[in-house]
PDB file of C-alpha atoms in Angstrom:
ATOM      1  CA  MET I   1     -39.952 -18.718  19.363  1.00 84.00           C
ATOM      2  CA  VAL I   2     -38.633 -15.492  19.600  1.00 94.00           C
ATOM      3  CA  SER I   3     -38.866 -13.151  22.435  1.00 97.00           C
ATOM      4  CA  ALA I   4     -41.542 -10.554  22.653  1.00 96.00           C
ATOM      5  CA  GLN I   5     -38.787  -7.853  22.360  1.00 97.00           C
ATOM      6  CA  ALA I   6     -37.414  -9.413  19.266  1.00 95.00           C
ATOM      7  CA  ARG I   7     -40.860  -9.831  17.826  1.00 94.00           C
ATOM      8  CA  ALA I   8     -41.618  -6.180  18.582  1.00 94.00           C
ATOM      9  CA  GLU I   9     -38.405  -5.164  16.592  1.00 94.00           C
ATOM     10  CA  ILE I  10     -39.165  -7.355  13.867  1.00 93.00           C
ATOM     11  CA  ASP I  11     -42.934  -5.896  13.548  1.00 92.00           C
ATOM     12  CA  ARG I  12     -41.127  -2.211  13.608  1.00 93.00           C
ATOM     13  CA  MET I  13     -38.680  -2.974  10.645  1.00 92.00           C
ATOM     14  CA  VAL I  14     -41.714  -4.599   8.667  1.00 87.00           C
ATOM     15  CA  ALA I  15     -43.715  -1.529   9.290  1.00 88.00           C
ATOM     16  CA  GLY I  16     -40.946   0.607   8.259  1.00 84.00           C
ATOM     17  CA  ARG I  17     -40.070  -1.143   5.150  1.00 80.00           C
ATOM     18  CA  ARG I  18     -43.981  -0.915   4.091  1.00 80.00           C
ATOM     19  CA  GLU I  19     -44.305   2.679   4.877  1.00 82.00           C
ATOM     20  CA  ALA I  20     -41.141   3.164   2.816  1.00 75.00           C
ATOM     21  CA  ALA I  21     -42.906   1.242  -0.232  1.00 72.00           C
ATOM     22  CA  ALA I  22     -46.053   3.488   0.018  1.00 73.00           C
ATOM     23  CA  ARG I  23     -44.088   6.474  -0.463  1.00 74.00           C
ATOM     24  CA  PRO I  24     -43.724   8.085  -4.003  1.00 67.00           C
ATOM     25  CA  SER I  25     -40.599   6.113  -5.208  1.00 65.00           C
ATOM     26  CA  SER I  26     -37.334   8.336  -5.365  1.00 66.00           C
ATOM     27  CA  PRO I  27     -34.052   6.990  -5.541  1.00 76.00           C
ATOM     28  CA  ARG I  28     -32.045   7.504  -2.146  1.00 82.00           C
ATOM     29  CA  THR I  29     -28.502   8.727  -2.376  1.00 93.00           C
ATOM     30  CA  VAL I  30     -25.580   7.723  -0.275  1.00 95.00           C
ATOM     31  CA  GLU I  31     -25.188  11.020   1.277  1.00 95.00           C
ATOM     32  CA  GLN I  32     -29.075  10.520   2.698  1.00 95.00           C
ATOM     33  CA  ASP I  33     -28.111   7.272   3.983  1.00 94.00           C
ATOM     34  CA  ARG I  34     -25.332   8.484   5.719  1.00 97.00           C
ATOM     35  CA  ARG I  35     -27.265  11.815   7.218  1.00 97.00           C
ATOM     36  CA  ASP I  36     -30.140   9.458   8.421  1.00 95.00           C
ATOM     37  CA  TRP I  37     -27.703   6.944   9.999  1.00 96.00           C
ATOM     38  CA  GLU I  38     -25.670   9.478  11.777  1.00 97.00           C
ATOM     39  CA  ALA I  39     -28.939  11.457  12.992  1.00 97.00           C
ATOM     40  CA  ALA I  40     -30.309   7.967  14.363  1.00 95.00           C
ATOM     41  CA  ALA I  41     -27.009   7.410  16.186  1.00 96.00           C
ATOM     42  CA  ARG I  42     -27.115  10.780  18.023  1.00 95.00           C
ATOM     43  CA  LEU I  43     -30.515   9.608  19.590  1.00 95.00           C
ATOM     44  CA  THR I  44     -28.830   6.145  21.002  1.00 95.00           C
ATOM     45  CA  VAL I  45     -28.238   5.830  24.721  1.00 94.00           C
ATOM     46  CA  LEU I  46     -24.856   4.283  25.536  1.00 96.00           C
ATOM     47  CA  PRO I  47     -24.462   1.922  28.421  1.00 95.00           C
ATOM     48  CA  LYS I  48     -23.605   3.561  31.511  1.00 95.00           C
ATOM     49  CA  GLY I  49     -20.034   4.108  32.130  1.00 96.00           C
ATOM     50  CA  ALA I  50     -19.039   4.333  28.245  1.00 97.00           C
ATOM     51  CA  ARG I  51     -16.210   6.636  27.206  1.00 97.00           C
ATOM     52  CA  PHE I  52     -15.221   7.315  24.128  1.00 97.00           C
ATOM     53  CA  GLN I  53     -12.345   9.571  22.639  1.00 98.00           C
ATOM     54  CA  GLY I  54     -11.089  10.397  19.027  1.00 98.00           C
ATOM     55  CA  VAL I  55      -7.591   9.155  18.083  1.00 98.00           C
ATOM     56  CA  ASP I  56      -5.556   9.273  15.048  1.00 98.00           C
ATOM     57  CA  ALA I  57      -4.596   5.899  14.222  1.00 98.00           C
ATOM     58  CA  GLY I  58      -1.816   6.195  11.920  1.00 96.00           C
ATOM     59  CA  GLY I  59      -3.528   8.619   9.819  1.00 98.00           C
ATOM     60  CA  VAL I  60      -6.850   7.131  10.035  1.00 98.00           C
ATOM     61  CA  LYS I  61      -9.315   9.053  12.085  1.00 98.00           C
ATOM     62  CA  SER I  62     -10.529   6.650  14.587  1.00 98.00           C
ATOM     63  CA  GLU I  63     -12.276   6.346  18.061  1.00 98.00           C
ATOM     64  CA  TRP I  64     -11.556   4.788  21.308  1.00 98.00           C
ATOM     65  CA  MET I  65     -14.307   3.260  23.207  1.00 98.00           C
ATOM     66  CA  GLU I  66     -14.044   1.752  26.891  1.00 98.00           C
ATOM     67  CA  MET I  67     -16.618   0.138  29.425  1.00 97.00           C
ATOM     68  CA  PRO I  68     -14.187   0.181  32.613  1.00 93.00           C
ATOM     69  CA  PRO I  69     -12.869  -1.789  33.834  1.00 92.00           C
ATOM     70  CA  VAL I  70     -10.861  -3.043  31.107  1.00 94.00           C
ATOM     71  CA  ASN I  71      -7.513  -4.610  30.476  1.00 94.00           C
ATOM     72  CA  ARG I  72      -5.772  -1.848  28.616  1.00 91.00           C
ATOM     73  CA  ASP I  73      -3.253  -4.449  27.062  1.00 93.00           C
ATOM     74  CA  ARG I  74      -6.249  -6.234  25.264  1.00 97.00           C
ATOM     75  CA  VAL I  75      -7.791  -4.417  22.246  1.00 98.00           C
ATOM     76  CA  VAL I  76     -10.723  -5.230  19.795  1.00 98.00           C
ATOM     77  CA  LEU I  77     -10.226  -3.623  16.516  1.00 98.00           C
ATOM     78  CA  LEU I  78     -13.632  -2.808  15.237  1.00 98.00           C
ATOM     79  CA  LEU I  79     -14.554  -2.495  11.566  1.00 99.00           C
ATOM     80  CA  HIS I  80     -18.186  -0.973  11.237  1.00 98.00           C
ATOM     81  CA  GLY I  81     -20.682  -2.203   8.606  1.00 98.00           C
ATOM     82  CA  GLY I  82     -22.420  -0.310   6.297  1.00 98.00           C
ATOM     83  CA  GLY I  83     -22.212  -1.683   2.839  1.00 98.00           C
ATOM     84  CA  TYR I  84     -18.576  -0.058   2.587  1.00 98.00           C
ATOM     85  CA  SER I  85     -20.529   3.488   1.751  1.00 98.00           C
ATOM     86  CA  SER I  86     -21.672   4.370   5.237  1.00 98.00           C
ATOM     87  CA  GLY I  87     -21.407   3.886   8.819  1.00 98.00           C
ATOM     88  CA  SER I  88     -18.816   5.371  11.273  1.00 98.00           C
ATOM     89  CA  PRO I  89     -17.355   5.004  14.772  1.00 98.00           C
ATOM     90  CA  ARG I  90     -20.420   7.097  15.731  1.00 98.00           C
ATOM     91  CA  THR I  91     -23.133   4.869  14.281  1.00 98.00           C
ATOM     92  CA  HIS I  92     -21.439   1.874  16.150  1.00 98.00           C
ATOM     93  CA  ARG I  93     -20.664   3.435  19.574  1.00 98.00           C
ATOM     94  CA  LYS I  94     -23.078   1.165  21.269  1.00 98.00           C
ATOM     95  CA  LEU I  95     -21.867  -1.963  19.702  1.00 98.00           C
ATOM     96  CA  ALA I  96     -18.381  -0.782  20.632  1.00 98.00           C
ATOM     97  CA  ALA I  97     -19.241  -0.417  24.336  1.00 98.00           C
ATOM     98  CA  ASN I  98     -21.058  -3.689  24.476  1.00 98.00           C
ATOM     99  CA  LEU I  99     -17.671  -5.615  22.928  1.00 98.00           C
ATOM    100  CA  SER I 100     -15.558  -3.670  25.437  1.00 98.00           C
ATOM    101  CA  ARG I 101     -17.626  -4.915  28.225  1.00 96.00           C
ATOM    102  CA  ALA I 102     -17.660  -8.561  26.613  1.00 95.00           C
ATOM    103  CA  ALA I 103     -13.868  -8.685  25.807  1.00 95.00           C
ATOM    104  CA  PHE I 104     -12.758  -6.704  28.848  1.00 96.00           C
ATOM    105  CA  ALA I 105     -10.816  -4.610  26.308  1.00 97.00           C
ATOM    106  CA  ARG I 106     -10.568  -1.204  24.665  1.00 98.00           C
ATOM    107  CA  VAL I 107     -12.164  -1.005  21.243  1.00 98.00           C
ATOM    108  CA  LEU I 108     -10.673   0.875  18.607  1.00 98.00           C
ATOM    109  CA  THR I 109     -13.050   1.823  15.675  1.00 98.00           C
ATOM    110  CA  PRO I 110     -11.287   3.364  12.568  1.00 98.00           C
ATOM    111  CA  ASP I 111     -13.337   5.796  10.333  1.00 98.00           C
ATOM    112  CA  TYR I 112     -11.966   4.132   7.259  1.00 98.00           C
ATOM    113  CA  ARG I 113     -12.393   5.609   3.863  1.00 98.00           C
ATOM    114  CA  LEU I 114     -15.941   4.718   2.184  1.00 98.00           C
ATOM    115  CA  ALA I 115     -17.273   4.115  -1.352  1.00 98.00           C
ATOM    116  CA  PRO I 116     -17.931   5.590  -3.675  1.00 98.00           C
ATOM    117  CA  GLU I 117     -15.352   8.286  -3.064  1.00 98.00           C
ATOM    118  CA  HIS I 118     -12.797   5.695  -1.954  1.00 98.00           C
ATOM    119  CA  PRO I 119     -13.797   2.256  -3.529  1.00 98.00           C
ATOM    120  CA  PHE I 120     -11.627  -0.803  -3.087  1.00 98.00           C
ATOM    121  CA  PRO I 121      -9.391  -1.303  -1.612  1.00 98.00           C
ATOM    122  CA  ALA I 122      -9.009   1.935   0.410  1.00 98.00           C
ATOM    123  CA  GLY I 123     -10.970   0.454   3.331  1.00 98.00           C
ATOM    124  CA  VAL I 124      -8.758  -2.710   3.383  1.00 98.00           C
ATOM    125  CA  LYS I 125      -5.635  -0.226   3.407  1.00 98.00           C
ATOM    126  CA  ASP I 126      -7.134   1.818   6.274  1.00 98.00           C
ATOM    127  CA  ALA I 127      -7.901  -1.421   8.448  1.00 98.00           C
ATOM    128  CA  LEU I 128      -4.276  -2.439   7.773  1.00 98.00           C
ATOM    129  CA  ARG I 129      -2.922   1.227   8.704  1.00 98.00           C
ATOM    130  CA  ALA I 130      -4.948   0.945  11.935  1.00 98.00           C
ATOM    131  CA  TYR I 131      -3.779  -2.348  12.940  1.00 98.00           C
ATOM    132  CA  GLY I 132      -0.193  -1.375  12.376  1.00 98.00           C
ATOM    133  CA  TRP I 133      -0.775   1.519  14.413  1.00 98.00           C
ATOM    134  CA  LEU I 134      -1.693  -0.409  17.468  1.00 98.00           C
ATOM    135  CA  LEU I 135       1.458  -2.736  16.788  1.00 98.00           C
ATOM    136  CA  ASP I 136       3.578   0.395  16.801  1.00 98.00           C
ATOM    137  CA  ARG I 137       2.196   1.458  19.783  1.00 97.00           C
ATOM    138  CA  GLY I 138       3.236  -1.589  21.799  1.00 97.00           C
ATOM    139  CA  VAL I 139      -0.203  -3.673  21.653  1.00 98.00           C
ATOM    140  CA  ALA I 140       0.868  -7.157  20.903  1.00 98.00           C
ATOM    141  CA  ALA I 141      -0.870  -8.846  17.925  1.00 98.00           C
ATOM    142  CA  GLY I 142      -1.976 -11.712  20.326  1.00 98.00           C
ATOM    143  CA  ASN I 143      -3.619  -9.299  22.247  1.00 98.00           C
ATOM    144  CA  VAL I 144      -5.837  -7.986  19.344  1.00 98.00           C
ATOM    145  CA  VAL I 145      -9.254  -9.474  18.310  1.00 98.00           C
ATOM    146  CA  VAL I 146     -10.563  -8.028  15.034  1.00 98.00           C
ATOM    147  CA  ALA I 147     -14.363  -7.764  14.918  1.00 98.00           C
ATOM    148  CA  GLY I 148     -16.635  -6.708  12.235  1.00 98.00           C
ATOM    149  CA  ASP I 149     -20.480  -6.637  11.146  1.00 98.00           C
ATOM    150  CA  SER I 150     -21.604  -6.985   7.833  1.00 98.00           C
ATOM    151  CA  ALA I 151     -19.465  -5.521   5.289  1.00 98.00           C
ATOM    152  CA  GLY I 152     -16.890  -4.723   8.342  1.00 98.00           C
ATOM    153  CA  ALA I 153     -16.753  -8.187   8.814  1.00 98.00           C
ATOM    154  CA  GLY I 154     -15.978  -8.708   5.344  1.00 98.00           C
ATOM    155  CA  LEU I 155     -13.531  -6.094   5.770  1.00 98.00           C
ATOM    156  CA  ALA I 156     -11.943  -7.970   8.613  1.00 98.00           C
ATOM    157  CA  LEU I 157     -11.482 -10.968   6.614  1.00 98.00           C
ATOM    158  CA  SER I 158      -9.556  -8.994   3.906  1.00 98.00           C
ATOM    159  CA  MET I 159      -7.484  -7.438   6.358  1.00 98.00           C
ATOM    160  CA  LEU I 160      -6.770 -11.137   7.838  1.00 98.00           C
ATOM    161  CA  VAL I 161      -5.931 -12.519   4.371  1.00 98.00           C
ATOM    162  CA  ALA I 162      -3.565  -9.663   3.554  1.00 98.00           C
ATOM    163  CA  LEU I 163      -1.632  -9.727   6.534  1.00 98.00           C
ATOM    164  CA  ARG I 164      -1.290 -13.494   6.298  1.00 98.00           C
ATOM    165  CA  ASP I 165      -0.023 -13.258   2.426  1.00 98.00           C
ATOM    166  CA  ALA I 166       2.256 -10.688   3.921  1.00 98.00           C
ATOM    167  CA  GLY I 167       3.757 -13.130   6.546  1.00 98.00           C
ATOM    168  CA  ALA I 168       2.697 -10.482   9.201  1.00 98.00           C
ATOM    169  CA  ALA I 169       1.680 -11.124  12.754  1.00 98.00           C
ATOM    170  CA  LEU I 170      -2.033 -12.208  12.837  1.00 98.00           C
ATOM    171  CA  PRO I 171      -4.536 -10.713  15.453  1.00 98.00           C
ATOM    172  CA  ARG I 172      -5.450 -13.571  18.140  1.00 98.00           C
ATOM    173  CA  ALA I 173      -8.784 -14.201  16.751  1.00 98.00           C
ATOM    174  CA  ALA I 174     -11.907 -12.652  14.732  1.00 98.00           C
ATOM    175  CA  VAL I 175     -15.515 -12.219  15.495  1.00 98.00           C
ATOM    176  CA  LEU I 176     -17.829 -11.649  12.513  1.00 98.00           C
ATOM    177  CA  MET I 177     -21.234 -10.742  12.831  1.00 98.00           C
ATOM    178  CA  SER I 178     -23.508 -11.154   9.787  1.00 98.00           C
ATOM    179  CA  ALA I 179     -20.430 -11.269   7.549  1.00 98.00           C
ATOM    180  CA  TRP I 180     -20.820 -10.182   4.079  1.00 98.00           C
ATOM    181  CA  THR I 181     -18.326 -12.338   2.549  1.00 98.00           C
ATOM    182  CA  ASP I 182     -19.697 -12.732  -1.484  1.00 98.00           C
ATOM    183  CA  LEU I 183     -20.354  -9.518  -3.353  1.00 98.00           C
ATOM    184  CA  THR I 184     -21.324 -11.713  -6.313  1.00 98.00           C
ATOM    185  CA  THR I 185     -24.554 -12.409  -4.001  1.00 98.00           C
ATOM    186  CA  SER I 186     -24.643 -15.980  -5.391  1.00 96.00           C
ATOM    187  CA  SER I 187     -25.267 -17.870  -2.009  1.00 94.00           C
ATOM    188  CA  PRO I 188     -28.534 -20.032  -1.798  1.00 97.00           C
ATOM    189  CA  SER I 189     -29.760 -18.229   1.069  1.00 98.00           C
ATOM    190  CA  HIS I 190     -30.347 -15.186  -1.230  1.00 97.00           C
ATOM    191  CA  GLY I 191     -33.069 -17.129  -2.430  1.00 97.00           C
ATOM    192  CA  THR I 192     -34.391 -19.382   0.277  1.00 97.00           C
ATOM    193  CA  ASN I 193     -34.542 -16.260   2.809  1.00 97.00           C
ATOM    194  CA  ARG I 194     -35.695 -13.550   0.217  1.00 96.00           C
ATOM    195  CA  LYS I 195     -38.981 -13.337   1.986  1.00 95.00           C
ATOM    196  CA  LEU I 196     -37.805 -13.498   5.467  1.00 95.00           C
ATOM    197  CA  ASP I 197     -35.059 -10.984   5.675  1.00 96.00           C
ATOM    198  CA  VAL I 198     -36.682  -7.697   6.964  1.00 93.00           C
ATOM    199  CA  GLN I 199     -33.594  -5.535   6.116  1.00 93.00           C
ATOM    200  CA  VAL I 200     -31.374  -6.734   3.109  1.00 96.00           C
ATOM    201  CA  THR I 201     -32.199  -7.422  -0.237  1.00 96.00           C
ATOM    202  CA  ARG I 202     -30.073  -8.993  -3.202  1.00 97.00           C
ATOM    203  CA  GLN I 203     -30.523  -5.834  -5.156  1.00 96.00           C
ATOM    204  CA  GLY I 204     -29.405  -3.515  -2.196  1.00 96.00           C
ATOM    205  CA  LEU I 205     -26.443  -5.522  -2.009  1.00 98.00           C
ATOM    206  CA  ARG I 206     -25.321  -5.559  -5.676  1.00 97.00           C
ATOM    207  CA  GLU I 207     -25.633  -1.874  -5.598  1.00 96.00           C
ATOM    208  CA  ALA I 208     -23.453  -1.385  -2.642  1.00 97.00           C
ATOM    209  CA  GLY I 209     -21.306  -3.840  -4.094  1.00 98.00           C
ATOM    210  CA  ALA I 210     -21.012  -2.049  -7.384  1.00 98.00           C
ATOM    211  CA  LEU I 211     -19.985   1.078  -5.458  1.00 98.00           C
ATOM    212  CA  TYR I 212     -17.323  -0.536  -3.504  1.00 98.00           C
ATOM    213  CA  MET I 213     -15.871  -2.222  -6.434  1.00 98.00           C
ATOM    214  CA  ASP I 214     -15.972   0.482  -8.931  1.00 97.00           C
ATOM    215  CA  GLY I 215     -15.655  -1.667 -12.221  1.00 97.00           C
ATOM    216  CA  ARG I 216     -13.512  -4.641 -10.560  1.00 97.00           C
ATOM    217  CA  ASP I 217     -14.352  -8.279 -10.526  1.00 98.00           C
ATOM    218  CA  PRO I 218     -16.571  -8.683  -7.334  1.00 98.00           C
ATOM    219  CA  ALA I 219     -15.378 -12.178  -7.190  1.00 98.00           C
ATOM    220  CA  ASP I 220     -12.014 -10.758  -6.334  1.00 98.00           C
ATOM    221  CA  PRO I 221     -10.981 -12.966  -3.363  1.00 98.00           C
ATOM    222  CA  MET I 222      -9.580 -10.006  -1.522  1.00 98.00           C
ATOM    223  CA  ALA I 223     -13.158  -8.563  -1.546  1.00 98.00           C
ATOM    224  CA  SER I 224     -15.146 -11.680  -1.567  1.00 98.00           C
ATOM    225  CA  THR I 225     -13.399 -13.739   1.094  1.00 98.00           C
ATOM    226  CA  LEU I 226     -15.537 -16.629   0.553  1.00 98.00           C
ATOM    227  CA  PHE I 227     -13.606 -17.302  -2.452  1.00 98.00           C
ATOM    228  CA  ALA I 228     -10.096 -16.544  -0.778  1.00 98.00           C
ATOM    229  CA  LYS I 229      -7.593 -19.225   0.424  1.00 98.00           C
ATOM    230  CA  LEU I 230      -8.337 -19.297   4.024  1.00 98.00           C
ATOM    231  CA  ALA I 231      -5.645 -21.702   5.655  1.00 98.00           C
ATOM    232  CA  GLY I 232      -3.603 -19.832   8.227  1.00 98.00           C
ATOM    233  CA  LEU I 233      -6.495 -17.546   9.722  1.00 98.00           C
ATOM    234  CA  PRO I 234      -6.662 -17.242  13.541  1.00 98.00           C
ATOM    235  CA  PRO I 235      -9.755 -18.516  15.015  1.00 98.00           C
ATOM    236  CA  LEU I 236     -13.202 -17.383  13.924  1.00 98.00           C
ATOM    237  CA  LEU I 237     -16.484 -16.914  15.623  1.00 98.00           C
ATOM    238  CA  LEU I 238     -19.277 -16.541  13.303  1.00 98.00           C
ATOM    239  CA  GLN I 239     -22.733 -15.317  14.103  1.00 98.00           C
ATOM    240  CA  VAL I 240     -25.719 -14.992  11.888  1.00 98.00           C
ATOM    241  CA  GLY I 241     -29.346 -14.439  12.190  1.00 98.00           C
ATOM    242  CA  GLY I 242     -31.238 -17.500  10.720  1.00 98.00           C
ATOM    243  CA  ASP I 243     -33.737 -15.392   8.622  1.00 98.00           C
ATOM    244  CA  GLU I 244     -31.008 -13.239   6.727  1.00 98.00           C
ATOM    245  CA  VAL I 245     -30.206 -13.237   3.083  1.00 98.00           C
ATOM    246  CA  LEU I 246     -26.522 -13.563   3.882  1.00 98.00           C
ATOM    247  CA  LEU I 247     -27.017 -16.504   6.076  1.00 98.00           C
ATOM    248  CA  ASP I 248     -24.874 -18.493   3.710  1.00 98.00           C
ATOM    249  CA  ASP I 249     -22.094 -15.918   3.422  1.00 98.00           C
ATOM    250  CA  SER I 250     -21.232 -17.118   7.055  1.00 98.00           C
ATOM    251  CA  ARG I 251     -22.353 -20.891   6.647  1.00 98.00           C
ATOM    252  CA  LEU I 252     -20.187 -21.418   3.586  1.00 98.00           C
ATOM    253  CA  LEU I 253     -17.108 -19.489   4.721  1.00 98.00           C
ATOM    254  CA  ALA I 254     -17.365 -21.534   7.881  1.00 98.00           C
ATOM    255  CA  GLU I 255     -17.233 -24.720   5.999  1.00 98.00           C
ATOM    256  CA  ARG I 256     -14.657 -23.794   3.793  1.00 98.00           C
ATOM    257  CA  ALA I 257     -12.598 -22.226   6.750  1.00 98.00           C
ATOM    258  CA  ARG I 258     -12.754 -25.618   8.600  1.00 98.00           C
ATOM    259  CA  VAL I 259     -11.486 -27.565   4.944  1.00 98.00           C
ATOM    260  CA  ALA I 260      -8.361 -25.272   5.412  1.00 98.00           C
ATOM    261  CA  GLY I 261      -7.650 -26.227   9.064  1.00 98.00           C
ATOM    262  CA  VAL I 262      -9.039 -22.977  10.550  1.00 98.00           C
ATOM    263  CA  ASP I 263     -10.615 -23.290  13.915  1.00 98.00           C
ATOM    264  CA  ALA I 264     -14.182 -21.660  12.785  1.00 98.00           C
ATOM    265  CA  THR I 265     -17.522 -21.607  14.980  1.00 98.00           C
ATOM    266  CA  LEU I 266     -20.775 -20.741  13.394  1.00 98.00           C
ATOM    267  CA  ARG I 267     -23.583 -19.512  15.656  1.00 98.00           C
ATOM    268  CA  VAL I 268     -26.964 -19.563  13.692  1.00 98.00           C
ATOM    269  CA  PHE I 269     -29.503 -17.633  15.677  1.00 98.00           C
ATOM    270  CA  GLU I 270     -33.034 -18.590  14.497  1.00 97.00           C
ATOM    271  CA  SER I 271     -35.397 -16.072  13.457  1.00 97.00           C
ATOM    272  CA  MET I 272     -32.810 -13.204  13.835  1.00 98.00           C
ATOM    273  CA  TRP I 273     -32.231 -10.425  11.447  1.00 97.00           C
ATOM    274  CA  HIS I 274     -29.198  -8.729   9.826  1.00 98.00           C
ATOM    275  CA  VAL I 275     -26.659  -7.482  12.659  1.00 98.00           C
ATOM    276  CA  PHE I 276     -29.406  -8.243  15.429  1.00 98.00           C
ATOM    277  CA  GLN I 277     -26.470  -7.849  18.153  1.00 98.00           C
ATOM    278  CA  PHE I 278     -27.016  -4.066  17.475  1.00 97.00           C
ATOM    279  CA  HIS I 279     -30.024  -4.435  20.214  1.00 97.00           C
ATOM    280  CA  ALA I 280     -28.360  -5.959  23.242  1.00 97.00           C
ATOM    281  CA  PRO I 281     -28.944  -5.654  25.944  1.00 96.00           C
ATOM    282  CA  GLU I 282     -32.901  -4.679  25.156  1.00 97.00           C
ATOM    283  CA  VAL I 283     -33.456  -7.930  22.961  1.00 97.00           C
ATOM    284  CA  PRO I 284     -32.649 -11.237  24.865  1.00 97.00           C
ATOM    285  CA  GLU I 285     -31.453 -13.148  21.654  1.00 98.00           C
ATOM    286  CA  ALA I 286     -28.925  -9.888  21.020  1.00 98.00           C
ATOM    287  CA  GLN I 287     -27.731 -10.339  24.513  1.00 98.00           C
ATOM    288  CA  ALA I 288     -27.279 -14.075  24.173  1.00 98.00           C
ATOM    289  CA  ALA I 289     -25.202 -13.284  21.196  1.00 98.00           C
ATOM    290  CA  MET I 290     -22.874 -10.856  23.242  1.00 98.00           C
ATOM    291  CA  ASN I 291     -22.372 -13.404  25.768  1.00 98.00           C
ATOM    292  CA  ASP I 292     -21.382 -15.979  23.378  1.00 98.00           C
ATOM    293  CA  ILE I 293     -18.844 -13.270  22.079  1.00 98.00           C
ATOM    294  CA  ALA I 294     -17.624 -12.930  25.568  1.00 97.00           C
ATOM    295  CA  ALA I 295     -17.223 -16.380  25.977  1.00 97.00           C
ATOM    296  CA  PHE I 296     -15.277 -17.109  22.820  1.00 98.00           C
ATOM    297  CA  ILE I 297     -12.833 -14.243  23.622  1.00 97.00           C
ATOM    298  CA  ARG I 298     -12.082 -15.561  27.032  1.00 95.00           C
ATOM    299  CA  ALA I 299     -11.385 -18.975  25.707  1.00 97.00           C
ATOM    300  CA  GLN I 300      -9.048 -17.381  23.350  1.00 97.00           C
ATOM    301  CA  PHE I 301      -7.082 -15.719  26.150  1.00 95.00           C
ATOM    302  CA  GLY I 302      -7.697 -18.408  28.626  1.00 88.00           C
ATOM    303  CA  ASP I 303      -9.580 -16.478  31.049  1.00 81.00           C
TER     304      ASP I 303
END
């Protein structure tokens, strides 16, 4: 049974999809998607007390977000979603503010390079540069939690795998919301949840993945981390909506991580949609997810 607020949001998304389907078909461009999302973000009301500021993080344009009071030694490195071709620190300010409050930490959101102008592995390199900048600024690796939603969650895992392979210091933990871990879109939930997902389609993911990979194999384990060796990664919290086509991208990743000896916690929020956490605190289920993130991070730091 979903809350009235969640039902209203689901109905709104369904109506929007029907309206779009009724319009004369004309393929949307990446530029249009970016402009529309940025325009919508300008209308988003941030939580009271949220403070943000631009910063150059080792050559990667980024943004700090704080919800005081915070422990300034603690940082969440937030890698935004958007199919690797859209999204920015601006589109994710509200999520960053809620993560800052949940983690009692500053949040750094890199404006990493996007496809198709900058295909794989540009985003991975930018995430690594931003993380390295934090360490160079005196932030201990053990005081960093990396977080991401959708493609950003996949990017967070790519970064962790690259750091582990290089023998570098790893963040304390990772929070992965509606993670996109399989660019081949082969997970069973693409079929079982096809009619339930009100936002994401297999075709849309394949198109976004093709832009990101630019002719490379979508099964490359550095991009499709479901196929990567996962041993040695830090504790993971995976949250996913029960109605998502990407449900099994999280479920299978959690299973394989556990087999590899990784502390992986999977939370499936029944009847929820892709990155429903965006709707905290207005939607109770989204706020419950943020509370779950807060508890996970507190546990990692022994708070």
